[in-house]
Amino acid sequence: MISFLQPLALLALTAAAIPALLHLLGRRLPPVVVFPAVRYLTATEREHSRHLKLRNLVLLALRTLAIVFLVMAAAKPVARVEAGASHPPTAVAVVLDNSLSSSVVVEGRPVLNALLESARTAVGQIAAGDRLWLMLADGVPRRTTRLEALSWLDSIAPVPIRLDLGSAIRIAARAVLDDPLPDKQVVVLSDLQRSALSGGPEVPVPVAVARAPRAPDNRWLESARSEPPVWSPDGTVVVALGGTGGPATTVRLTVEGRDLARTVASPGEQVALSGEMGALGWITAAVELDPDEFKADDRLYIPVFTAPAAAVTTTPGAGRFVADAMAVLRQGERVVTGPDVVLSDEPTSSTTVVFPPAEAALVGAVNRSLAALGSTARFGELLEGEWQLEGEIGTGATVLRRHRLTVGGEVFARVANEAWLARYGNVILVASRMEPSWSDLPVSARFVPFLDFLVNRVAAREAWMLSATAGETVDLPPGTVELIGQSGIVPVPSDLRQHAPLTSGAYFLRNATGDTIGALSVNHDVRESRLDPADGRELRALLGSNARLVESDRLGRELFAGLERADLTGLLLLASLLAVLMEFAVASSVRASRGAS
């Protein structure tokens, strides 16, 4: 297959018509007058004319070919060569996906082992004039050499993070595009999870994607949540299973290696595991499945806080809906009657959840009482509208009336990006009364869990229950100075933006006085569990027409297939020169023949 680097130069092929035009113009003859003295030469002239016409046609062909060869040489033609050709100096980026899913075992060995073999093949094709980048699951292209990359490949292992493969390929393409070498190539070695291939602009350089190994059936833990968030001392963990097939499996809730509860479930089902912790404080629990070919997604860690039921007093100012919901919580032994937490429409010296007063005229008195207690919390202007509640609890409820709150403490729920539920010291302010004219929360199934959250977590100052995937950036709550986990103590930066540890587990948040103010659960990214690979059609749809799927065992031969080519420019210039020399020789023989005659 021949292609041209300067195809516009082919427009000059129109010049090939010049010899033909000159030939046609030269055929016009003057009038012929026949003299009797030369009539005997007519037969001889006729025979000589046939030889001249043949030589003229040869001259025409040679002149035309000389122009055609010269123009084609100017267009810089190249031809793909299947074997025996070396590629030109090329900027090459190798994307090696060693994300969590590369630890899946296929035919007795991890997928990463097969990817590393392909990576060594690809890096082994790098020539002295090439430039090489190597990108791993962190998505950072690193400039390296062939020998350094081969050494590096010997130490690569799966990491518990997810790679956005579509984004990584585009970043790698930008890296090679910035290089001055004229030829570019991106090589992708991955299990090609469909869930990891994001769309975007067409990749502007050739992308060779090694075909992914066969994906086995997999079952995984989709999610696990504690209900209620604070146990006293019993509770339930609700577990959802995902999977692509296989029989039912055992699901276990464990604490420090001890089975607390177990059941049997199949992929797609949701089950509840109930138990009693037996000890107060923060406890690390885990949900586990029987191991399969992908062991990394068969466990989820859950930090559980166990505390005595909150001792709560409800005043008439909190409203009828609050009183009825608290009666339900007392019946379920989630709260007891006592002075530790007060639900009211005015602050007290105890820890108090303050709802706005029913009479707007009383708001000023409530704010003065807050000031007298040394609190900076305030109810602001009354607003009416329709907003959706967002936060740790009650998300999705519709708020119709609310007071603006003075922000200065910990915020647990918001509407329109403004505080709706916040704590200021021992005062917890709620921006709306618990009545249907203020929001639909009091008449929804969310209401009793919402009050449980208020009294057993927010008022108990054990409100922070965060979750993240390994390596994800997390915004930690105010006051956090360190994380405590199985890997030791991790200091927290002053801006409270912390990368979650790469080791899955439960990590506890401590403040400057040594108190535990919450917990962070770090688990695998559930998207890594979806192993089904993309096919060639999906690759081209997401990456563009420059992407091609290559069989792993042919990677070494096909890696630079789009770049292995022979330059035909010199050959065409030589052909043009030969045509000119042959034209000169034929023309000289014609003139010599005419001179002799």
PDB file of N, CA and C in Angstrom, residues 67-140:
ATOM      1  N   ILE A  67       8.193  13.124 -16.363  1.00  0.00           N
ATOM      2  CA  ILE A  67       7.447  14.132 -15.594  1.00  0.00           C
ATOM      3  C   ILE A  67       6.642  13.473 -14.478  1.00  0.00           C
ATOM      4  N   VAL A  68       5.972  12.344 -14.800  1.00  0.00           N
ATOM      5  CA  VAL A  68       5.154  11.653 -13.779  1.00  0.00           C
ATOM      6  C   VAL A  68       6.030  11.201 -12.614  1.00  0.00           C
ATOM      7  N   PHE A  69       7.174  10.581 -12.893  1.00  0.00           N
ATOM      8  CA  PHE A  69       8.056  10.113 -11.831  1.00  0.00           C
ATOM      9  C   PHE A  69       8.565  11.277 -10.989  1.00  0.00           C
ATOM     10  N   LEU A  70       8.877  12.409 -11.659  1.00  0.00           N
ATOM     11  CA  LEU A  70       9.382  13.567 -10.924  1.00  0.00           C
ATOM     12  C   LEU A  70       8.323  14.147  -9.985  1.00  0.00           C
ATOM     13  N   VAL A  71       7.082  14.260 -10.467  1.00  0.00           N
ATOM     14  CA  VAL A  71       5.993  14.801  -9.637  1.00  0.00           C
ATOM     15  C   VAL A  71       5.701  13.873  -8.458  1.00  0.00           C
ATOM     16  N   MET A  72       5.643  12.562  -8.722  1.00  0.00           N
ATOM     17  CA  MET A  72       5.377  11.607  -7.645  1.00  0.00           C
ATOM     18  C   MET A  72       6.489  11.634  -6.598  1.00  0.00           C
ATOM     19  N   ALA A  73       7.727  11.838  -7.021  1.00  0.00           N
ATOM     20  CA  ALA A  73       8.825  11.957  -6.058  1.00  0.00           C
ATOM     21  C   ALA A  73       8.645  13.192  -5.185  1.00  0.00           C
ATOM     22  N   ALA A  74       8.148  14.288  -5.787  1.00  0.00           N
ATOM     23  CA  ALA A  74       7.902  15.510  -5.002  1.00  0.00           C
ATOM     24  C   ALA A  74       6.810  15.295  -3.963  1.00  0.00           C
ATOM     25  N   ALA A  75       5.875  14.379  -4.219  1.00  0.00           N
ATOM     26  CA  ALA A  75       4.795  14.087  -3.270  1.00  0.00           C
ATOM     27  C   ALA A  75       5.245  13.189  -2.132  1.00  0.00           C
ATOM     28  N   LYS A  76       6.499  12.733  -2.127  1.00  0.00           N
ATOM     29  CA  LYS A  76       7.092  11.915  -1.081  1.00  0.00           C
ATOM     30  C   LYS A  76       6.273  10.656  -0.794  1.00  0.00           C
ATOM     31  N   PRO A  77       6.243   9.717  -1.700  1.00  0.00           N
ATOM     32  CA  PRO A  77       5.479   8.487  -1.474  1.00  0.00           C
ATOM     33  C   PRO A  77       6.205   7.537  -0.525  1.00  0.00           C
ATOM     34  N   VAL A  78       5.398   6.838   0.288  1.00  0.00           N
ATOM     35  CA  VAL A  78       5.935   5.801   1.163  1.00  0.00           C
ATOM     36  C   VAL A  78       5.079   4.564   0.984  1.00  0.00           C
ATOM     37  N   ALA A  79       5.687   3.399   1.171  1.00  0.00           N
ATOM     38  CA  ALA A  79       4.974   2.136   1.026  1.00  0.00           C
ATOM     39  C   ALA A  79       5.146   1.325   2.292  1.00  0.00           C
ATOM     40  N   ARG A  80       4.018   0.756   2.800  1.00  0.00           N
ATOM     41  CA  ARG A  80       4.090  -0.107   3.981  1.00  0.00           C
ATOM     42  C   ARG A  80       4.790  -1.408   3.607  1.00  0.00           C
ATOM     43  N   VAL A  81       5.706  -1.804   4.478  1.00  0.00           N
ATOM     44  CA  VAL A  81       6.479  -3.018   4.253  1.00  0.00           C
ATOM     45  C   VAL A  81       6.142  -4.008   5.358  1.00  0.00           C
ATOM     46  N   GLU A  82       5.755  -5.206   4.981  1.00  0.00           N
ATOM     47  CA  GLU A  82       5.317  -6.188   5.968  1.00  0.00           C
ATOM     48  C   GLU A  82       6.467  -6.777   6.756  1.00  0.00           C
ATOM     49  N   ALA A  83       7.613  -6.898   6.200  1.00  0.00           N
ATOM     50  CA  ALA A  83       8.729  -7.539   6.900  1.00  0.00           C
ATOM     51  C   ALA A  83      10.031  -6.910   6.457  1.00  0.00           C
ATOM     52  N   GLY A  84      10.991  -6.967   7.378  1.00  0.00           N
ATOM     53  CA  GLY A  84      12.336  -6.533   7.044  1.00  0.00           C
ATOM     54  C   GLY A  84      12.524  -5.035   7.048  1.00  0.00           C
ATOM     55  N   ALA A  85      11.541  -4.259   7.581  1.00  0.00           N
ATOM     56  CA  ALA A  85      11.691  -2.815   7.602  1.00  0.00           C
ATOM     57  C   ALA A  85      11.828  -2.347   9.040  1.00  0.00           C
ATOM     58  N   SER A  86      12.548  -1.299   9.277  1.00  0.00           N
ATOM     59  CA  SER A  86      12.654  -0.696  10.597  1.00  0.00           C
ATOM     60  C   SER A  86      11.826   0.572  10.605  1.00  0.00           C
ATOM     61  N   HIS A  87      11.185   0.846  11.767  1.00  0.00           N
ATOM     62  CA  HIS A  87      10.336   2.023  11.838  1.00  0.00           C
ATOM     63  C   HIS A  87      11.195   3.276  12.003  1.00  0.00           C
ATOM     64  N   PRO A  88      10.698   4.432  11.574  1.00  0.00           N
ATOM     65  CA  PRO A  88      11.437   5.683  11.750  1.00  0.00           C
ATOM     66  C   PRO A  88      11.449   6.078  13.222  1.00  0.00           C
ATOM     67  N   PRO A  89      12.302   7.020  13.641  1.00  0.00           N
ATOM     68  CA  PRO A  89      12.320   7.477  15.042  1.00  0.00           C
ATOM     69  C   PRO A  89      10.919   7.904  15.482  1.00  0.00           C
ATOM     70  N   THR A  90      10.470   7.347  16.603  1.00  0.00           N
ATOM     71  CA  THR A  90       9.076   7.472  17.014  1.00  0.00           C
ATOM     72  C   THR A  90       8.985   7.815  18.494  1.00  0.00           C
ATOM     73  N   ALA A  91       8.026   8.706  18.839  1.00  0.00           N
ATOM     74  CA  ALA A  91       7.683   8.983  20.239  1.00  0.00           C
ATOM     75  C   ALA A  91       6.622   7.968  20.661  1.00  0.00           C
ATOM     76  N   VAL A  92       6.947   7.122  21.635  1.00  0.00           N
ATOM     77  CA  VAL A  92       6.096   5.996  22.024  1.00  0.00           C
ATOM     78  C   VAL A  92       5.685   6.141  23.486  1.00  0.00           C
ATOM     79  N   ALA A  93       4.384   5.993  23.756  1.00  0.00           N
ATOM     80  CA  ALA A  93       3.876   5.955  25.132  1.00  0.00           C
ATOM     81  C   ALA A  93       3.240   4.590  25.365  1.00  0.00           C
ATOM     82  N   VAL A  94       3.707   3.889  26.396  1.00  0.00           N
ATOM     83  CA  VAL A  94       3.159   2.589  26.763  1.00  0.00           C
ATOM     84  C   VAL A  94       2.291   2.770  28.003  1.00  0.00           C
ATOM     85  N   VAL A  95       0.995   2.472  27.883  1.00  0.00           N
ATOM     86  CA  VAL A  95       0.056   2.556  29.002  1.00  0.00           C
ATOM     87  C   VAL A  95      -0.136   1.149  29.552  1.00  0.00           C
ATOM     88  N   LEU A  96       0.370   0.900  30.761  1.00  0.00           N
ATOM     89  CA  LEU A  96       0.258  -0.411  31.411  1.00  0.00           C
ATOM     90  C   LEU A  96      -0.724  -0.292  32.570  1.00  0.00           C
ATOM     91  N   ASP A  97      -1.865  -0.930  32.445  1.00  0.00           N
ATOM     92  CA  ASP A  97      -2.943  -0.824  33.436  1.00  0.00           C
ATOM     93  C   ASP A  97      -2.735  -1.867  34.536  1.00  0.00           C
ATOM     94  N   ASN A  98      -2.083  -1.439  35.626  1.00  0.00           N
ATOM     95  CA  ASN A  98      -1.905  -2.336  36.776  1.00  0.00           C
ATOM     96  C   ASN A  98      -2.858  -1.980  37.908  1.00  0.00           C
ATOM     97  N   SER A  99      -4.073  -1.534  37.545  1.00  0.00           N
ATOM     98  CA  SER A  99      -5.089  -1.217  38.538  1.00  0.00           C
ATOM     99  C   SER A  99      -5.560  -2.495  39.228  1.00  0.00           C
ATOM    100  N   LEU A 100      -6.477  -2.347  40.169  1.00  0.00           N
ATOM    101  CA  LEU A 100      -6.864  -3.463  41.033  1.00  0.00           C
ATOM    102  C   LEU A 100      -7.323  -4.685  40.249  1.00  0.00           C
ATOM    103  N   SER A 101      -8.052  -4.476  39.145  1.00  0.00           N
ATOM    104  CA  SER A 101      -8.597  -5.611  38.396  1.00  0.00           C
ATOM    105  C   SER A 101      -7.514  -6.454  37.736  1.00  0.00           C
ATOM    106  N   SER A 102      -6.280  -5.941  37.642  1.00  0.00           N
ATOM    107  CA  SER A 102      -5.214  -6.735  37.031  1.00  0.00           C
ATOM    108  C   SER A 102      -4.766  -7.882  37.929  1.00  0.00           C
ATOM    109  N   SER A 103      -5.289  -7.945  39.162  1.00  0.00           N
ATOM    110  CA  SER A 103      -4.958  -9.065  40.053  1.00  0.00           C
ATOM    111  C   SER A 103      -5.878 -10.258  39.840  1.00  0.00           C
ATOM    112  N   VAL A 104      -6.861 -10.145  38.943  1.00  0.00           N
ATOM    113  CA  VAL A 104      -7.748 -11.269  38.642  1.00  0.00           C
ATOM    114  C   VAL A 104      -6.925 -12.440  38.112  1.00  0.00           C
ATOM    115  N   VAL A 105      -7.257 -13.631  38.582  1.00  0.00           N
ATOM    116  CA  VAL A 105      -6.550 -14.834  38.147  1.00  0.00           C
ATOM    117  C   VAL A 105      -7.290 -15.463  36.972  1.00  0.00           C
ATOM    118  N   VAL A 106      -6.597 -15.630  35.847  1.00  0.00           N
ATOM    119  CA  VAL A 106      -7.145 -16.279  34.656  1.00  0.00           C
ATOM    120  C   VAL A 106      -6.191 -17.406  34.261  1.00  0.00           C
ATOM    121  N   GLU A 107      -6.739 -18.605  34.155  1.00  0.00           N
ATOM    122  CA  GLU A 107      -5.949 -19.789  33.795  1.00  0.00           C
ATOM    123  C   GLU A 107      -4.744 -19.958  34.705  1.00  0.00           C
ATOM    124  N   GLY A 108      -4.967 -19.735  35.984  1.00  0.00           N
ATOM    125  CA  GLY A 108      -3.956 -20.033  36.993  1.00  0.00           C
ATOM    126  C   GLY A 108      -2.939 -18.953  37.267  1.00  0.00           C
ATOM    127  N   ARG A 109      -3.030 -17.788  36.605  1.00  0.00           N
ATOM    128  CA  ARG A 109      -2.072 -16.725  36.892  1.00  0.00           C
ATOM    129  C   ARG A 109      -2.753 -15.371  36.775  1.00  0.00           C
ATOM    130  N   PRO A 110      -2.234 -14.360  37.501  1.00  0.00           N
ATOM    131  CA  PRO A 110      -2.854 -13.027  37.443  1.00  0.00           C
ATOM    132  C   PRO A 110      -2.788 -12.431  36.037  1.00  0.00           C
ATOM    133  N   VAL A 111      -3.818 -11.656  35.709  1.00  0.00           N
ATOM    134  CA  VAL A 111      -3.854 -10.971  34.419  1.00  0.00           C
ATOM    135  C   VAL A 111      -2.627 -10.084  34.242  1.00  0.00           C
ATOM    136  N   LEU A 112      -2.154  -9.481  35.332  1.00  0.00           N
ATOM    137  CA  LEU A 112      -1.010  -8.574  35.221  1.00  0.00           C
ATOM    138  C   LEU A 112       0.205  -9.281  34.649  1.00  0.00           C
ATOM    139  N   ASN A 113       0.370 -10.569  34.939  1.00  0.00           N
ATOM    140  CA  ASN A 113       1.526 -11.296  34.385  1.00  0.00           C
ATOM    141  C   ASN A 113       1.507 -11.291  32.857  1.00  0.00           C
ATOM    142  N   ALA A 114       0.309 -11.523  32.279  1.00  0.00           N
ATOM    143  CA  ALA A 114       0.198 -11.493  30.814  1.00  0.00           C
ATOM    144  C   ALA A 114       0.431 -10.078  30.286  1.00  0.00           C
ATOM    145  N   LEU A 115      -0.058  -9.077  30.999  1.00  0.00           N
ATOM    146  CA  LEU A 115       0.145  -7.693  30.563  1.00  0.00           C
ATOM    147  C   LEU A 115       1.629  -7.325  30.609  1.00  0.00           C
ATOM    148  N   LEU A 116       2.341  -7.806  31.623  1.00  0.00           N
ATOM    149  CA  LEU A 116       3.773  -7.509  31.725  1.00  0.00           C
ATOM    150  C   LEU A 116       4.549  -8.164  30.595  1.00  0.00           C
ATOM    151  N   GLU A 117       4.152  -9.372  30.191  1.00  0.00           N
ATOM    152  CA  GLU A 117       4.817 -10.007  29.049  1.00  0.00           C
ATOM    153  C   GLU A 117       4.635  -9.168  27.783  1.00  0.00           C
ATOM    154  N   SER A 118       3.415  -8.691  27.571  1.00  0.00           N
ATOM    155  CA  SER A 118       3.173  -7.834  26.406  1.00  0.00           C
ATOM    156  C   SER A 118       3.943  -6.527  26.517  1.00  0.00           C
ATOM    157  N   ALA A 119       4.048  -5.995  27.744  1.00  0.00           N
ATOM    158  CA  ALA A 119       4.791  -4.747  27.938  1.00  0.00           C
ATOM    159  C   ALA A 119       6.264  -4.940  27.600  1.00  0.00           C
ATOM    160  N   ARG A 120       6.841  -6.072  27.999  1.00  0.00           N
ATOM    161  CA  ARG A 120       8.244  -6.335  27.662  1.00  0.00           C
ATOM    162  C   ARG A 120       8.427  -6.461  26.147  1.00  0.00           C
ATOM    163  N   THR A 121       7.445  -7.070  25.491  1.00  0.00           N
ATOM    164  CA  THR A 121       7.504  -7.161  24.029  1.00  0.00           C
ATOM    165  C   THR A 121       7.478  -5.774  23.402  1.00  0.00           C
ATOM    166  N   ALA A 122       6.565  -4.919  23.883  1.00  0.00           N
ATOM    167  CA  ALA A 122       6.444  -3.569  23.325  1.00  0.00           C
ATOM    168  C   ALA A 122       7.707  -2.755  23.574  1.00  0.00           C
ATOM    169  N   VAL A 123       8.190  -2.769  24.815  1.00  0.00           N
ATOM    170  CA  VAL A 123       9.393  -1.998  25.142  1.00  0.00           C
ATOM    171  C   VAL A 123      10.595  -2.548  24.388  1.00  0.00           C
ATOM    172  N   GLY A 124      10.616  -3.874  24.149  1.00  0.00           N
ATOM    173  CA  GLY A 124      11.715  -4.471  23.408  1.00  0.00           C
ATOM    174  C   GLY A 124      11.805  -3.995  21.971  1.00  0.00           C
ATOM    175  N   GLN A 125      10.712  -3.440  21.414  1.00  0.00           N
ATOM    176  CA  GLN A 125      10.712  -2.918  20.051  1.00  0.00           C
ATOM    177  C   GLN A 125      11.269  -1.496  19.960  1.00  0.00           C
ATOM    178  N   ILE A 126      11.512  -0.864  21.121  1.00  0.00           N
ATOM    179  CA  ILE A 126      11.997   0.509  21.120  1.00  0.00           C
ATOM    180  C   ILE A 126      13.433   0.557  20.583  1.00  0.00           C
ATOM    181  N   ALA A 127      13.656   1.428  19.619  1.00  0.00           N
ATOM    182  CA  ALA A 127      14.977   1.574  18.988  1.00  0.00           C
ATOM    183  C   ALA A 127      15.728   2.748  19.603  1.00  0.00           C
ATOM    184  N   ALA A 128      16.997   2.879  19.200  1.00  0.00           N
ATOM    185  CA  ALA A 128      17.860   3.905  19.793  1.00  0.00           C
ATOM    186  C   ALA A 128      17.334   5.314  19.517  1.00  0.00           C
ATOM    187  N   GLY A 129      16.721   5.535  18.363  1.00  0.00           N
ATOM    188  CA  GLY A 129      16.250   6.875  18.029  1.00  0.00           C
ATOM    189  C   GLY A 129      14.864   7.203  18.565  1.00  0.00           C
ATOM    190  N   ASP A 130      14.203   6.247  19.224  1.00  0.00           N
ATOM    191  CA  ASP A 130      12.862   6.484  19.746  1.00  0.00           C
ATOM    192  C   ASP A 130      12.917   7.204  21.093  1.00  0.00           C
ATOM    193  N   ARG A 131      11.760   7.765  21.498  1.00  0.00           N
ATOM    194  CA  ARG A 131      11.604   8.309  22.845  1.00  0.00           C
ATOM    195  C   ARG A 131      10.432   7.586  23.498  1.00  0.00           C
ATOM    196  N   LEU A 132      10.580   7.244  24.782  1.00  0.00           N
ATOM    197  CA  LEU A 132       9.632   6.349  25.449  1.00  0.00           C
ATOM    198  C   LEU A 132       9.054   6.987  26.701  1.00  0.00           C
ATOM    199  N   TRP A 133       7.731   6.828  26.867  1.00  0.00           N
ATOM    200  CA  TRP A 133       7.039   7.170  28.106  1.00  0.00           C
ATOM    201  C   TRP A 133       6.360   5.899  28.623  1.00  0.00           C
ATOM    202  N   LEU A 134       6.331   5.743  29.932  1.00  0.00           N
ATOM    203  CA  LEU A 134       5.639   4.612  30.551  1.00  0.00           C
ATOM    204  C   LEU A 134       4.626   5.158  31.540  1.00  0.00           C
ATOM    205  N   MET A 135       3.353   4.751  31.381  1.00  0.00           N
ATOM    206  CA  MET A 135       2.277   5.207  32.268  1.00  0.00           C
ATOM    207  C   MET A 135       1.666   3.999  32.965  1.00  0.00           C
ATOM    208  N   LEU A 136       1.510   4.101  34.297  1.00  0.00           N
ATOM    209  CA  LEU A 136       0.873   3.053  35.095  1.00  0.00           C
ATOM    210  C   LEU A 136      -0.502   3.513  35.547  1.00  0.00           C
ATOM    211  N   ALA A 137      -1.074   2.810  36.533  1.00  0.00           N
ATOM    212  CA  ALA A 137      -2.450   3.087  36.941  1.00  0.00           C
ATOM    213  C   ALA A 137      -2.628   4.450  37.593  1.00  0.00           C
ATOM    214  N   ASP A 138      -1.532   5.115  37.982  1.00  0.00           N
ATOM    215  CA  ASP A 138      -1.669   6.456  38.549  1.00  0.00           C
ATOM    216  C   ASP A 138      -1.942   7.508  37.483  1.00  0.00           C
ATOM    217  N   GLY A 139      -1.847   7.132  36.198  1.00  0.00           N
ATOM    218  CA  GLY A 139      -2.183   8.053  35.120  1.00  0.00           C
ATOM    219  C   GLY A 139      -1.132   9.100  34.819  1.00  0.00           C
ATOM    220  N   VAL A 140       0.105   8.915  35.283  1.00  0.00           N
ATOM    221  CA  VAL A 140       1.179   9.895  35.074  1.00  0.00           C
ATOM    222  C   VAL A 140       2.172   9.333  34.050  1.00  0.00           C
TER     223      VAL A 140
END
